[in-house]
């Protein structure tokens, strides 16, 4: 009878130790993989302007590059984005999911639309969404001349930097 009690005590101690080890491991994992609020995941842009389709990835690549130069922000490399991007039907939701899967604290989704009254310009809409809460932190909606699309990533990165606020934890 005593040996069965000792066996039960040892087994209980083992269960408690395994539970503690599991909890410590989980806390460590969560700390290592928590979203970085200064890291942005830039999704490929949606382009609804005929003839500008090549800019879909190009804008994302150049914006990623520009965000890397505006401290304190950085961006997930586009090679990682290409590997993990799954945004066919709902790209704005997929951008948020991308940020979460890359430990980025912010998701960036943008789109270009035609302007009916102006054939030489496009409408750019860009949102920066906090990955943890889904709250829109920055919204940009402006017209941009098609002839100056090369300068758009720099202008967007600068506007994001100017409007960036450290998100609440």
PDB file of N, CA and C in Angstrom, residues 9-23:
ATOM      1  N   UNK A   9       2.294   9.697  -5.629  1.00  0.00           N
ATOM      2  CA  UNK A   9       2.938  10.975  -5.324  1.00  0.00           C
ATOM      3  C   UNK A   9       3.963  11.306  -6.408  1.00  0.00           C
ATOM      4  N   UNK A  10       4.779  10.331  -6.789  1.00  0.00           N
ATOM      5  CA  UNK A  10       5.788  10.564  -7.835  1.00  0.00           C
ATOM      6  C   UNK A  10       5.128  10.934  -9.168  1.00  0.00           C
ATOM      7  N   UNK A  11       4.062  10.239  -9.481  1.00  0.00           N
ATOM      8  CA  UNK A  11       3.340  10.514 -10.725  1.00  0.00           C
ATOM      9  C   UNK A  11       2.731  11.924 -10.678  1.00  0.00           C
ATOM     10  N   UNK A  12       2.185  12.316  -9.545  1.00  0.00           N
ATOM     11  CA  UNK A  12       1.609  13.670  -9.390  1.00  0.00           C
ATOM     12  C   UNK A  12       2.686  14.738  -9.533  1.00  0.00           C
ATOM     13  N   UNK A  13       3.848  14.509  -8.919  1.00  0.00           N
ATOM     14  CA  UNK A  13       4.954  15.456  -9.026  1.00  0.00           C
ATOM     15  C   UNK A  13       5.399  15.570 -10.488  1.00  0.00           C
ATOM     16  N   UNK A  14       5.464  14.450 -11.184  1.00  0.00           N
ATOM     17  CA  UNK A  14       5.848  14.453 -12.597  1.00  0.00           C
ATOM     18  C   UNK A  14       4.854  15.260 -13.437  1.00  0.00           C
ATOM     19  N   UNK A  15       3.585  15.077 -13.185  1.00  0.00           N
ATOM     20  CA  UNK A  15       2.549  15.814 -13.923  1.00  0.00           C
ATOM     21  C   UNK A  15       2.683  17.311 -13.663  1.00  0.00           C
ATOM     22  N   UNK A  16       2.887  17.692 -12.409  1.00  0.00           N
ATOM     23  CA  UNK A  16       3.050  19.108 -12.070  1.00  0.00           C
ATOM     24  C   UNK A  16       4.289  19.687 -12.761  1.00  0.00           C
ATOM     25  N   UNK A  17       5.394  18.969 -12.737  1.00  0.00           N
ATOM     26  CA  UNK A  17       6.622  19.445 -13.386  1.00  0.00           C
ATOM     27  C   UNK A  17       6.447  19.574 -14.891  1.00  0.00           C
ATOM     28  N   UNK A  18       5.773  18.626 -15.512  1.00  0.00           N
ATOM     29  CA  UNK A  18       5.526  18.710 -16.957  1.00  0.00           C
ATOM     30  C   UNK A  18       4.611  19.883 -17.299  1.00  0.00           C
ATOM     31  N   UNK A  19       3.641  20.138 -16.441  1.00  0.00           N
ATOM     32  CA  UNK A  19       2.745  21.275 -16.651  1.00  0.00           C
ATOM     33  C   UNK A  19       3.513  22.588 -16.553  1.00  0.00           C
ATOM     34  N   UNK A  20       4.368  22.706 -15.564  1.00  0.00           N
ATOM     35  CA  UNK A  20       5.183  23.916 -15.405  1.00  0.00           C
ATOM     36  C   UNK A  20       6.114  24.090 -16.598  1.00  0.00           C
ATOM     37  N   UNK A  21       6.758  23.009 -17.024  1.00  0.00           N
ATOM     38  CA  UNK A  21       7.657  23.078 -18.180  1.00  0.00           C
ATOM     39  C   UNK A  21       6.896  23.492 -19.438  1.00  0.00           C
ATOM     40  N   UNK A  22       5.701  22.968 -19.620  1.00  0.00           N
ATOM     41  CA  UNK A  22       4.874  23.338 -20.775  1.00  0.00           C
ATOM     42  C   UNK A  22       4.495  24.807 -20.737  1.00  0.00           C
ATOM     43  N   UNK A  23       4.133  25.309 -19.565  1.00  0.00           N
ATOM     44  CA  UNK A  23       3.756  26.717 -19.431  1.00  0.00           C
ATOM     45  C   UNK A  23       4.955  27.630 -19.709  1.00  0.00           C
TER      46      UNK A  23
END
